[in-house]
């Protein structure tokens, strides 16, 4: 396999914010298929995209290897919605499809990460205080953290670390925050500063003893 | 409140059966919502023998129409619903996998039963639980806290359920409907199957268990879930209760 010293970003291509990661980390970009939208759902098979997703993973698992990998699967424009107001199509789009995308992406990261390397999953998650009407997103974030922890366990023997960064930067209800207010006035933080900073920290060799951790880059909102 | 009426998915055996019988022992009406009618009907008889009122309704937890029909059947026959327990889990749960090789069909099975089932049950039951200020309990796992090297998909969906419970508790709190999760460690056919598939697993599981035994599905797990369904826990919501003999080092 060909080897590279640049980091790799694995992400869905229909989220413009992910370009910030490639720019700031000077990362190569491995584009996943676009996340499906509600209107695209098929009544015959609501996971109609699964075969294409599996083919994407199988094709890319044998590619170029990296010592540092970042994975980010983000919706284009997330909005809050109560569970009881969600149609099954909403649920598919907001919860089930992202979990499938994350599973394929982290599986690919597992295969592409060199021994003694590091992988960071960056997932959107509101703090518990702000979690109302973000049920699908919280479910996805917890699932991603568990996938990352599972990989930390299975890949630790070859020195590969898996950690997770969470960010509420795009998905908090900023106009009606429950008291107490976040300790840092920089809440909810930005992708450019707080999120990239946490990612760099966990990718760095100085974090060699950290694996299976979840770092909430939320300016203290969830402490 | 009169006799509580509850519905338990996947209760034709294992932990679900234990929860059903624990609730039967205090005289509750317990609906077994499962796909296996013969086994479910056997549990119904056990419920009746213990002093409860047992009922069976077919339910495929990942199917919207099936879940809605099951809840409608409960309301049509008993007029109300006080508690919902989503215990059903994929038959693939104990099957070891490597994440980079898991098939999307298998992942869909995990997600459909655990996560879609949670969503469908919550949505179908919400208006009825509002009327009774009832309780929703989701059965998760220690795997959802700490991950599992050989069961990553199972760990993921169980963690997702925990997140769903925590978030939904905030959405439903104003109507005094509580949402909690339970992470059990029990002696069940599924656990026995997992031990068969991973010979070192039994030693790993028992070595860190300070109480040195696997929980009984009725006395240990069922009674804890019954507590979360009852008014005794009316000030508890958004919580995941570890009922695992102290095994999991993360809470």
PDB file of N, CA, C and O in Angstrom, chain A residues 46-47 50 54 57 82-84 86-88 91-92 96 99-100 103-104 106-107 110 125 128-129 131-135 138-139 142-143 146-147 149-151 153-154, chain B residues 64 98-104 107-108 111 115-116 119-120 122-123 126 143-149 152 155-156 159-160 162-164 166-168 170-172:
ATOM      1  N   UNK A  46     -36.171   1.437   2.432  1.00  0.00           N
ATOM      2  CA  UNK A  46     -35.759   2.733   2.964  1.00  0.00           C
ATOM      3  C   UNK A  46     -34.262   2.837   3.207  1.00  0.00           C
ATOM      4  O   UNK A  46     -33.753   3.896   3.499  1.00  0.00           O
ATOM      5  N   UNK A  47     -33.542   1.733   3.078  1.00  0.00           N
ATOM      6  CA  UNK A  47     -32.066   1.782   3.050  1.00  0.00           C
ATOM      7  C   UNK A  47     -31.592   1.508   1.620  1.00  0.00           C
ATOM      8  O   UNK A  47     -30.644   0.765   1.397  1.00  0.00           O
ATOM      9  N   UNK A  50     -27.862   1.484   0.726  1.00  0.00           N
ATOM     10  CA  UNK A  50     -26.904   0.700   1.501  1.00  0.00           C
ATOM     11  C   UNK A  50     -25.894  -0.049   0.616  1.00  0.00           C
ATOM     12  O   UNK A  50     -24.721  -0.163   0.966  1.00  0.00           O
ATOM     13  N   UNK A  54     -21.891   0.397   0.892  1.00  0.00           N
ATOM     14  CA  UNK A  54     -20.997  -0.735   1.166  1.00  0.00           C
ATOM     15  C   UNK A  54     -19.929  -0.851   0.072  1.00  0.00           C
ATOM     16  O   UNK A  54     -18.761  -1.130   0.357  1.00  0.00           O
ATOM     17  N   UNK A  57     -17.281   1.719   0.722  1.00  0.00           N
ATOM     18  CA  UNK A  57     -16.367   1.306   1.795  1.00  0.00           C
ATOM     19  C   UNK A  57     -15.395   0.234   1.303  1.00  0.00           C
ATOM     20  O   UNK A  57     -14.185   0.334   1.505  1.00  0.00           O
ATOM     21  N   UNK A  82     -38.791  17.971  17.346  1.00  0.00           N
ATOM     22  CA  UNK A  82     -39.194  17.032  18.394  1.00  0.00           C
ATOM     23  C   UNK A  82     -39.441  15.658  17.807  1.00  0.00           C
ATOM     24  O   UNK A  82     -39.906  15.532  16.664  1.00  0.00           O
ATOM     25  N   UNK A  83     -39.183  14.630  18.592  1.00  0.00           N
ATOM     26  CA  UNK A  83     -39.326  13.263  18.087  1.00  0.00           C
ATOM     27  C   UNK A  83     -40.744  12.978  17.616  1.00  0.00           C
ATOM     28  O   UNK A  83     -40.945  12.348  16.569  1.00  0.00           O
ATOM     29  N   UNK A  84     -41.731  13.421  18.375  1.00  0.00           N
ATOM     30  CA  UNK A  84     -43.111  13.097  17.994  1.00  0.00           C
ATOM     31  C   UNK A  84     -43.543  13.822  16.722  1.00  0.00           C
ATOM     32  O   UNK A  84     -44.547  13.456  16.109  1.00  0.00           O
ATOM     33  N   UNK A  86     -41.476  14.019  14.151  1.00  0.00           N
ATOM     34  CA  UNK A  86     -40.665  13.457  13.074  1.00  0.00           C
ATOM     35  C   UNK A  86     -41.408  12.348  12.347  1.00  0.00           C
ATOM     36  O   UNK A  86     -41.925  11.429  12.991  1.00  0.00           O
ATOM     37  N   UNK A  87     -41.432  12.410  11.029  1.00  0.00           N
ATOM     38  CA  UNK A  87     -41.930  11.283  10.234  1.00  0.00           C
ATOM     39  C   UNK A  87     -40.850  10.206  10.197  1.00  0.00           C
ATOM     40  O   UNK A  87     -39.684  10.464  10.540  1.00  0.00           O
ATOM     41  N   UNK A  88     -41.229   9.026   9.759  1.00  0.00           N
ATOM     42  CA  UNK A  88     -40.230   7.967   9.618  1.00  0.00           C
ATOM     43  C   UNK A  88     -39.135   8.392   8.640  1.00  0.00           C
ATOM     44  O   UNK A  88     -37.960   8.073   8.823  1.00  0.00           O
ATOM     45  N   UNK A  91     -36.751  10.509  10.447  1.00  0.00           N
ATOM     46  CA  UNK A  91     -35.911   9.678  11.315  1.00  0.00           C
ATOM     47  C   UNK A  91     -34.800   8.984  10.516  1.00  0.00           C
ATOM     48  O   UNK A  91     -33.652   8.924  10.929  1.00  0.00           O
ATOM     49  N   UNK A  92     -35.179   8.491   9.347  1.00  0.00           N
ATOM     50  CA  UNK A  92     -34.199   7.848   8.482  1.00  0.00           C
ATOM     51  C   UNK A  92     -33.085   8.809   8.097  1.00  0.00           C
ATOM     52  O   UNK A  92     -31.898   8.468   8.141  1.00  0.00           O
ATOM     53  N   UNK A  96     -30.808   7.171  11.061  1.00  0.00           N
ATOM     54  CA  UNK A  96     -30.347   5.891  10.521  1.00  0.00           C
ATOM     55  C   UNK A  96     -29.290   6.051   9.425  1.00  0.00           C
ATOM     56  O   UNK A  96     -28.276   5.350   9.439  1.00  0.00           O
ATOM     57  N   UNK A  99     -25.891   7.098  10.866  1.00  0.00           N
ATOM     58  CA  UNK A  99     -25.212   5.987  11.556  1.00  0.00           C
ATOM     59  C   UNK A  99     -24.587   5.032  10.529  1.00  0.00           C
ATOM     60  O   UNK A  99     -23.464   4.550  10.713  1.00  0.00           O
ATOM     61  N   UNK A 100     -25.289   4.778   9.439  1.00  0.00           N
ATOM     62  CA  UNK A 100     -24.721   3.918   8.396  1.00  0.00           C
ATOM     63  C   UNK A 100     -23.487   4.570   7.773  1.00  0.00           C
ATOM     64  O   UNK A 100     -22.473   3.906   7.532  1.00  0.00           O
ATOM     65  N   UNK A 103     -20.634   4.356  10.220  1.00  0.00           N
ATOM     66  CA  UNK A 103     -20.120   2.985  10.310  1.00  0.00           C
ATOM     67  C   UNK A 103     -19.197   2.681   9.132  1.00  0.00           C
ATOM     68  O   UNK A 103     -18.112   2.105   9.302  1.00  0.00           O
ATOM     69  N   UNK A 104     -19.603   3.086   7.948  1.00  0.00           N
ATOM     70  CA  UNK A 104     -18.770   2.865   6.762  1.00  0.00           C
ATOM     71  C   UNK A 104     -17.480   3.675   6.850  1.00  0.00           C
ATOM     72  O   UNK A 104     -16.387   3.176   6.538  1.00  0.00           O
ATOM     73  N   UNK A 106     -15.920   4.990   9.576  1.00  0.00           N
ATOM     74  CA  UNK A 106     -14.999   4.540  10.632  1.00  0.00           C
ATOM     75  C   UNK A 106     -14.415   3.167  10.301  1.00  0.00           C
ATOM     76  O   UNK A 106     -13.268   2.872  10.653  1.00  0.00           O
ATOM     77  N   UNK A 107     -15.190   2.335   9.611  1.00  0.00           N
ATOM     78  CA  UNK A 107     -14.644   1.060   9.149  1.00  0.00           C
ATOM     79  C   UNK A 107     -13.509   1.291   8.163  1.00  0.00           C
ATOM     80  O   UNK A 107     -12.482   0.603   8.186  1.00  0.00           O
ATOM     81  N   UNK A 110     -10.502   2.470  10.061  1.00  0.00           N
ATOM     82  CA  UNK A 110      -9.877   1.308  10.708  1.00  0.00           C
ATOM     83  C   UNK A 110      -8.910   0.626   9.740  1.00  0.00           C
ATOM     84  O   UNK A 110      -7.797   0.245  10.110  1.00  0.00           O
ATOM     85  N   UNK A 125     -23.030  17.351  18.493  1.00  0.00           N
ATOM     86  CA  UNK A 125     -23.844  16.935  19.628  1.00  0.00           C
ATOM     87  C   UNK A 125     -24.088  18.132  20.543  1.00  0.00           C
ATOM     88  O   UNK A 125     -23.148  18.787  20.979  1.00  0.00           O
ATOM     89  N   UNK A 128     -26.217  18.197  27.166  1.00  0.00           N
ATOM     90  CA  UNK A 128     -27.465  17.618  27.679  1.00  0.00           C
ATOM     91  C   UNK A 128     -28.504  18.703  27.941  1.00  0.00           C
ATOM     92  O   UNK A 128     -29.692  18.535  27.615  1.00  0.00           O
ATOM     93  N   UNK A 129     -28.088  19.825  28.485  1.00  0.00           N
ATOM     94  CA  UNK A 129     -29.038  20.904  28.787  1.00  0.00           C
ATOM     95  C   UNK A 129     -29.758  21.404  27.536  1.00  0.00           C
ATOM     96  O   UNK A 129     -30.865  21.932  27.619  1.00  0.00           O
ATOM     97  N   UNK A 131     -30.392  19.502  24.757  1.00  0.00           N
ATOM     98  CA  UNK A 131     -30.653  18.340  23.900  1.00  0.00           C
ATOM     99  C   UNK A 131     -32.102  18.219  23.434  1.00  0.00           C
ATOM    100  O   UNK A 131     -32.396  17.407  22.547  1.00  0.00           O
ATOM    101  N   UNK A 132     -33.017  19.015  24.004  1.00  0.00           N
ATOM    102  CA  UNK A 132     -34.420  18.909  23.597  1.00  0.00           C
ATOM    103  C   UNK A 132     -34.560  19.166  22.095  1.00  0.00           C
ATOM    104  O   UNK A 132     -33.990  20.125  21.571  1.00  0.00           O
ATOM    105  N   UNK A 133     -35.307  18.307  21.436  1.00  0.00           N
ATOM    106  CA  UNK A 133     -35.563  18.393  19.991  1.00  0.00           C
ATOM    107  C   UNK A 133     -34.342  18.084  19.130  1.00  0.00           C
ATOM    108  O   UNK A 133     -34.309  18.399  17.940  1.00  0.00           O
ATOM    109  N   UNK A 134     -33.347  17.490  19.741  1.00  0.00           N
ATOM    110  CA  UNK A 134     -32.191  16.998  18.972  1.00  0.00           C
ATOM    111  C   UNK A 134     -32.013  15.498  19.234  1.00  0.00           C
ATOM    112  O   UNK A 134     -30.889  14.983  19.256  1.00  0.00           O
ATOM    113  N   UNK A 135     -33.105  14.793  19.434  1.00  0.00           N
ATOM    114  CA  UNK A 135     -33.032  13.385  19.826  1.00  0.00           C
ATOM    115  C   UNK A 135     -32.259  12.546  18.810  1.00  0.00           C
ATOM    116  O   UNK A 135     -31.419  11.719  19.190  1.00  0.00           O
ATOM    117  N   UNK A 138     -28.499  13.400  18.996  1.00  0.00           N
ATOM    118  CA  UNK A 138     -27.854  12.870  20.208  1.00  0.00           C
ATOM    119  C   UNK A 138     -27.665  11.362  20.080  1.00  0.00           C
ATOM    120  O   UNK A 138     -26.617  10.822  20.466  1.00  0.00           O
ATOM    121  N   UNK A 139     -28.640  10.684  19.522  1.00  0.00           N
ATOM    122  CA  UNK A 139     -28.515   9.236  19.318  1.00  0.00           C
ATOM    123  C   UNK A 139     -27.333   8.920  18.399  1.00  0.00           C
ATOM    124  O   UNK A 139     -26.549   8.001  18.668  1.00  0.00           O
ATOM    125  N   UNK A 142     -23.973   9.560  20.260  1.00  0.00           N
ATOM    126  CA  UNK A 142     -23.644   8.499  21.221  1.00  0.00           C
ATOM    127  C   UNK A 142     -23.215   7.228  20.486  1.00  0.00           C
ATOM    128  O   UNK A 142     -22.313   6.516  20.929  1.00  0.00           O
ATOM    129  N   UNK A 143     -23.876   6.946  19.374  1.00  0.00           N
ATOM    130  CA  UNK A 143     -23.497   5.769  18.584  1.00  0.00           C
ATOM    131  C   UNK A 143     -22.079   5.910  18.041  1.00  0.00           C
ATOM    132  O   UNK A 143     -21.288   4.959  18.060  1.00  0.00           O
ATOM    133  N   UNK A 146     -19.550   5.296  20.711  1.00  0.00           N
ATOM    134  CA  UNK A 146     -19.428   3.859  21.012  1.00  0.00           C
ATOM    135  C   UNK A 146     -18.643   3.129  19.916  1.00  0.00           C
ATOM    136  O   UNK A 146     -17.860   2.225  20.206  1.00  0.00           O
ATOM    137  N   UNK A 147     -18.863   3.526  18.658  1.00  0.00           N
ATOM    138  CA  UNK A 147     -18.062   2.940  17.574  1.00  0.00           C
ATOM    139  C   UNK A 147     -16.586   3.254  17.766  1.00  0.00           C
ATOM    140  O   UNK A 147     -15.714   2.391  17.611  1.00  0.00           O
ATOM    141  N   UNK A 149     -15.050   4.000  20.570  1.00  0.00           N
ATOM    142  CA  UNK A 149     -14.525   3.248  21.718  1.00  0.00           C
ATOM    143  C   UNK A 149     -14.291   1.780  21.347  1.00  0.00           C
ATOM    144  O   UNK A 149     -13.305   1.176  21.769  1.00  0.00           O
ATOM    145  N   UNK A 150     -15.209   1.221  20.565  1.00  0.00           N
ATOM    146  CA  UNK A 150     -15.044  -0.171  20.137  1.00  0.00           C
ATOM    147  C   UNK A 150     -13.761  -0.323  19.325  1.00  0.00           C
ATOM    148  O   UNK A 150     -13.007  -1.294  19.490  1.00  0.00           O
ATOM    149  N   UNK A 151     -13.498   0.647  18.445  1.00  0.00           N
ATOM    150  CA  UNK A 151     -12.286   0.593  17.629  1.00  0.00           C
ATOM    151  C   UNK A 151     -11.044   0.853  18.470  1.00  0.00           C
ATOM    152  O   UNK A 151      -9.973   0.288  18.205  1.00  0.00           O
ATOM    153  N   UNK A 153     -10.627  -0.218  21.345  1.00  0.00           N
ATOM    154  CA  UNK A 153     -10.346  -1.527  21.959  1.00  0.00           C
ATOM    155  C   UNK A 153      -9.745  -2.502  20.938  1.00  0.00           C
ATOM    156  O   UNK A 153      -8.763  -3.185  21.230  1.00  0.00           O
ATOM    157  N   UNK A 154     -10.354  -2.565  19.743  1.00  0.00           N
ATOM    158  CA  UNK A 154      -9.895  -3.583  18.790  1.00  0.00           C
ATOM    159  C   UNK A 154      -8.562  -3.221  18.140  1.00  0.00           C
ATOM    160  O   UNK A 154      -7.799  -4.112  17.761  1.00  0.00           O
TER     161      UNK A 154
ATOM    162  N   UNK B  64     -43.279   0.088  11.299  1.00  0.00           N
ATOM    163  CA  UNK B  64     -44.127   1.172  11.788  1.00  0.00           C
ATOM    164  C   UNK B  64     -45.576   0.724  12.002  1.00  0.00           C
ATOM    165  O   UNK B  64     -46.173   0.986  13.047  1.00  0.00           O
ATOM    166  N   UNK B  98     -16.208  -7.471  12.563  1.00  0.00           N
ATOM    167  CA  UNK B  98     -15.174  -6.454  12.402  1.00  0.00           C
ATOM    168  C   UNK B  98     -15.844  -5.274  11.701  1.00  0.00           C
ATOM    169  O   UNK B  98     -16.526  -5.463  10.693  1.00  0.00           O
ATOM    170  N   UNK B  99     -15.674  -4.075  12.250  1.00  0.00           N
ATOM    171  CA  UNK B  99     -16.441  -2.938  11.733  1.00  0.00           C
ATOM    172  C   UNK B  99     -16.209  -2.710  10.243  1.00  0.00           C
ATOM    173  O   UNK B  99     -17.163  -2.424   9.510  1.00  0.00           O
ATOM    174  N   UNK B 100     -14.970  -2.855   9.789  1.00  0.00           N
ATOM    175  CA  UNK B 100     -14.681  -2.565   8.386  1.00  0.00           C
ATOM    176  C   UNK B 100     -15.265  -3.615   7.444  1.00  0.00           C
ATOM    177  O   UNK B 100     -15.214  -3.463   6.224  1.00  0.00           O
ATOM    178  N   UNK B 101     -15.831  -4.677   8.022  1.00  0.00           N
ATOM    179  CA  UNK B 101     -16.375  -5.747   7.179  1.00  0.00           C
ATOM    180  C   UNK B 101     -17.872  -5.977   7.384  1.00  0.00           C
ATOM    181  O   UNK B 101     -18.472  -6.812   6.689  1.00  0.00           O
ATOM    182  N   UNK B 102     -18.481  -5.271   8.312  1.00  0.00           N
ATOM    183  CA  UNK B 102     -19.896  -5.542   8.600  1.00  0.00           C
ATOM    184  C   UNK B 102     -20.748  -5.213   7.376  1.00  0.00           C
ATOM    185  O   UNK B 102     -20.526  -4.206   6.688  1.00  0.00           O
ATOM    186  N   UNK B 103     -21.704  -6.077   7.090  1.00  0.00           N
ATOM    187  CA  UNK B 103     -22.572  -5.808   5.940  1.00  0.00           C
ATOM    188  C   UNK B 103     -23.634  -4.786   6.333  1.00  0.00           C
ATOM    189  O   UNK B 103     -24.049  -4.717   7.496  1.00  0.00           O
ATOM    190  N   UNK B 104     -24.044  -3.999   5.363  1.00  0.00           N
ATOM    191  CA  UNK B 104     -25.078  -2.993   5.632  1.00  0.00           C
ATOM    192  C   UNK B 104     -26.420  -3.659   5.969  1.00  0.00           C
ATOM    193  O   UNK B 104     -27.224  -3.099   6.700  1.00  0.00           O
ATOM    194  N   UNK B 107     -26.134  -4.312   9.631  1.00  0.00           N
ATOM    195  CA  UNK B 107     -26.250  -3.043  10.371  1.00  0.00           C
ATOM    196  C   UNK B 107     -27.698  -2.576  10.391  1.00  0.00           C
ATOM    197  O   UNK B 107     -28.210  -2.125  11.434  1.00  0.00           O
ATOM    198  N   UNK B 108     -28.373  -2.692   9.269  1.00  0.00           N
ATOM    199  CA  UNK B 108     -29.775  -2.276   9.198  1.00  0.00           C
ATOM    200  C   UNK B 108     -30.619  -3.067  10.198  1.00  0.00           C
ATOM    201  O   UNK B 108     -31.521  -2.530  10.832  1.00  0.00           O
ATOM    202  N   UNK B 111     -30.014  -1.636  13.654  1.00  0.00           N
ATOM    203  CA  UNK B 111     -30.613  -0.302  13.786  1.00  0.00           C
ATOM    204  C   UNK B 111     -32.140  -0.390  13.825  1.00  0.00           C
ATOM    205  O   UNK B 111     -32.798   0.288  14.626  1.00  0.00           O
ATOM    206  N   UNK B 115     -32.954   0.952  17.427  1.00  0.00           N
ATOM    207  CA  UNK B 115     -33.142   2.409  17.361  1.00  0.00           C
ATOM    208  C   UNK B 115     -34.457   2.803  16.705  1.00  0.00           C
ATOM    209  O   UNK B 115     -35.198   3.622  17.237  1.00  0.00           O
ATOM    210  N   UNK B 116     -34.758   2.205  15.549  1.00  0.00           N
ATOM    211  CA  UNK B 116     -36.044   2.547  14.935  1.00  0.00           C
ATOM    212  C   UNK B 116     -37.182   2.077  15.832  1.00  0.00           C
ATOM    213  O   UNK B 116     -38.201   2.761  15.982  1.00  0.00           O
ATOM    214  N   UNK B 119     -37.760   4.661  18.456  1.00  0.00           N
ATOM    215  CA  UNK B 119     -38.451   5.821  17.878  1.00  0.00           C
ATOM    216  C   UNK B 119     -39.933   5.511  17.627  1.00  0.00           C
ATOM    217  O   UNK B 119     -40.820   6.289  18.007  1.00  0.00           O
ATOM    218  N   UNK B 120     -40.199   4.365  17.017  1.00  0.00           N
ATOM    219  CA  UNK B 120     -41.589   4.029  16.676  1.00  0.00           C
ATOM    220  C   UNK B 120     -42.448   3.841  17.926  1.00  0.00           C
ATOM    221  O   UNK B 120     -43.588   4.318  17.994  1.00  0.00           O
ATOM    222  N   UNK B 122     -41.889   5.075  20.939  1.00  0.00           N
ATOM    223  CA  UNK B 122     -42.036   6.364  21.627  1.00  0.00           C
ATOM    224  C   UNK B 122     -43.110   7.206  20.944  1.00  0.00           C
ATOM    225  O   UNK B 122     -43.992   7.778  21.596  1.00  0.00           O
ATOM    226  N   UNK B 123     -43.066   7.245  19.643  1.00  0.00           N
ATOM    227  CA  UNK B 123     -44.024   8.077  18.907  1.00  0.00           C
ATOM    228  C   UNK B 123     -45.450   7.533  19.051  1.00  0.00           C
ATOM    229  O   UNK B 123     -46.397   8.296  19.252  1.00  0.00           O
ATOM    230  N   UNK B 126     -46.700   8.033  22.908  1.00  0.00           N
ATOM    231  CA  UNK B 126     -46.560   9.310  23.606  1.00  0.00           C
ATOM    232  C   UNK B 126     -47.884   9.880  24.119  1.00  0.00           C
ATOM    233  O   UNK B 126     -48.016  10.222  25.299  1.00  0.00           O
ATOM    234  N   UNK B 143     -22.309  -2.121  26.808  1.00  0.00           N
ATOM    235  CA  UNK B 143     -21.596  -1.914  25.537  1.00  0.00           C
ATOM    236  C   UNK B 143     -21.774  -0.488  25.041  1.00  0.00           C
ATOM    237  O   UNK B 143     -20.889   0.073  24.393  1.00  0.00           O
ATOM    238  N   UNK B 144     -22.906   0.105  25.344  1.00  0.00           N
ATOM    239  CA  UNK B 144     -23.164   1.471  24.924  1.00  0.00           C
ATOM    240  C   UNK B 144     -22.338   2.496  25.675  1.00  0.00           C
ATOM    241  O   UNK B 144     -22.184   3.630  25.222  1.00  0.00           O
ATOM    242  N   UNK B 145     -21.819   2.128  26.827  1.00  0.00           N
ATOM    243  CA  UNK B 145     -20.958   3.032  27.587  1.00  0.00           C
ATOM    244  C   UNK B 145     -19.502   2.897  27.160  1.00  0.00           C
ATOM    245  O   UNK B 145     -18.790   3.878  27.031  1.00  0.00           O
ATOM    246  N   UNK B 146     -19.065   1.673  27.003  1.00  0.00           N
ATOM    247  CA  UNK B 146     -17.627   1.441  26.899  1.00  0.00           C
ATOM    248  C   UNK B 146     -17.184   0.873  25.557  1.00  0.00           C
ATOM    249  O   UNK B 146     -15.992   0.717  25.339  1.00  0.00           O
ATOM    250  N   UNK B 147     -18.113   0.582  24.647  1.00  0.00           N
ATOM    251  CA  UNK B 147     -17.752  -0.015  23.375  1.00  0.00           C
ATOM    252  C   UNK B 147     -17.381  -1.479  23.529  1.00  0.00           C
ATOM    253  O   UNK B 147     -17.107  -1.946  24.636  1.00  0.00           O
ATOM    254  N   UNK B 148     -17.417  -2.194  22.424  1.00  0.00           N
ATOM    255  CA  UNK B 148     -17.034  -3.607  22.436  1.00  0.00           C
ATOM    256  C   UNK B 148     -16.173  -3.890  21.208  1.00  0.00           C
ATOM    257  O   UNK B 148     -16.599  -3.621  20.075  1.00  0.00           O
ATOM    258  N   UNK B 149     -15.002  -4.475  21.430  1.00  0.00           N
ATOM    259  CA  UNK B 149     -14.068  -4.703  20.328  1.00  0.00           C
ATOM    260  C   UNK B 149     -14.667  -5.586  19.246  1.00  0.00           C
ATOM    261  O   UNK B 149     -14.438  -5.374  18.058  1.00  0.00           O
ATOM    262  N   UNK B 152     -19.065  -4.049  17.605  1.00  0.00           N
ATOM    263  CA  UNK B 152     -19.166  -2.586  17.457  1.00  0.00           C
ATOM    264  C   UNK B 152     -20.555  -2.091  17.064  1.00  0.00           C
ATOM    265  O   UNK B 152     -21.001  -1.041  17.546  1.00  0.00           O
ATOM    266  N   UNK B 155     -22.780  -2.247  20.100  1.00  0.00           N
ATOM    267  CA  UNK B 155     -22.428  -1.151  21.014  1.00  0.00           C
ATOM    268  C   UNK B 155     -22.992   0.173  20.519  1.00  0.00           C
ATOM    269  O   UNK B 155     -23.501   0.983  21.307  1.00  0.00           O
ATOM    270  N   UNK B 156     -22.934   0.381  19.222  1.00  0.00           N
ATOM    271  CA  UNK B 156     -23.399   1.650  18.653  1.00  0.00           C
ATOM    272  C   UNK B 156     -24.898   1.858  18.857  1.00  0.00           C
ATOM    273  O   UNK B 156     -25.343   2.930  19.290  1.00  0.00           O
ATOM    274  N   UNK B 159     -25.705   2.482  22.515  1.00  0.00           N
ATOM    275  CA  UNK B 159     -25.353   3.851  22.910  1.00  0.00           C
ATOM    276  C   UNK B 159     -26.371   4.841  22.347  1.00  0.00           C
ATOM    277  O   UNK B 159     -26.759   5.800  23.022  1.00  0.00           O
ATOM    278  N   UNK B 160     -26.798   4.599  21.130  1.00  0.00           N
ATOM    279  CA  UNK B 160     -27.798   5.474  20.530  1.00  0.00           C
ATOM    280  C   UNK B 160     -29.084   5.501  21.336  1.00  0.00           C
ATOM    281  O   UNK B 160     -29.701   6.553  21.515  1.00  0.00           O
ATOM    282  N   UNK B 162     -29.328   5.063  24.532  1.00  0.00           N
ATOM    283  CA  UNK B 162     -29.055   5.817  25.759  1.00  0.00           C
ATOM    284  C   UNK B 162     -29.164   7.319  25.486  1.00  0.00           C
ATOM    285  O   UNK B 162     -29.738   8.071  26.275  1.00  0.00           O
ATOM    286  N   UNK B 163     -28.614   7.733  24.363  1.00  0.00           N
ATOM    287  CA  UNK B 163     -28.722   9.137  23.993  1.00  0.00           C
ATOM    288  C   UNK B 163     -30.161   9.548  23.736  1.00  0.00           C
ATOM    289  O   UNK B 163     -30.596  10.630  24.131  1.00  0.00           O
ATOM    290  N   UNK B 164     -30.897   8.660  23.098  1.00  0.00           N
ATOM    291  CA  UNK B 164     -32.307   8.945  22.818  1.00  0.00           C
ATOM    292  C   UNK B 164     -33.080   9.144  24.123  1.00  0.00           C
ATOM    293  O   UNK B 164     -33.872  10.082  24.255  1.00  0.00           O
ATOM    294  N   UNK B 166     -31.957  10.093  27.042  1.00  0.00           N
ATOM    295  CA  UNK B 166     -31.540  11.322  27.730  1.00  0.00           C
ATOM    296  C   UNK B 166     -32.156  12.548  27.074  1.00  0.00           C
ATOM    297  O   UNK B 166     -32.609  13.483  27.752  1.00  0.00           O
ATOM    298  N   UNK B 167     -32.184  12.562  25.757  1.00  0.00           N
ATOM    299  CA  UNK B 167     -32.736  13.710  25.038  1.00  0.00           C
ATOM    300  C   UNK B 167     -34.261  13.751  25.149  1.00  0.00           C
ATOM    301  O   UNK B 167     -34.857  14.810  25.392  1.00  0.00           O
ATOM    302  N   UNK B 168     -34.881  12.587  25.003  1.00  0.00           N
ATOM    303  CA  UNK B 168     -36.340  12.527  25.036  1.00  0.00           C
ATOM    304  C   UNK B 168     -36.885  12.898  26.420  1.00  0.00           C
ATOM    305  O   UNK B 168     -37.979  13.466  26.538  1.00  0.00           O
ATOM    306  N   UNK B 170     -35.932  15.230  28.175  1.00  0.00           N
ATOM    307  CA  UNK B 170     -36.056  16.693  28.181  1.00  0.00           C
ATOM    308  C   UNK B 170     -37.275  17.138  27.373  1.00  0.00           C
ATOM    309  O   UNK B 170     -37.916  18.127  27.704  1.00  0.00           O
ATOM    310  N   UNK B 171     -37.565  16.410  26.305  1.00  0.00           N
ATOM    311  CA  UNK B 171     -38.725  16.785  25.486  1.00  0.00           C
ATOM    312  C   UNK B 171     -40.040  16.493  26.195  1.00  0.00           C
ATOM    313  O   UNK B 171     -41.021  17.214  26.040  1.00  0.00           O
ATOM    314  N   UNK B 172     -40.072  15.422  26.935  1.00  0.00           N
ATOM    315  CA  UNK B 172     -41.339  14.949  27.501  1.00  0.00           C
ATOM    316  C   UNK B 172     -41.555  15.362  28.955  1.00  0.00           C
ATOM    317  O   UNK B 172     -42.626  15.124  29.517  1.00  0.00           O
TER     318      UNK B 172
END
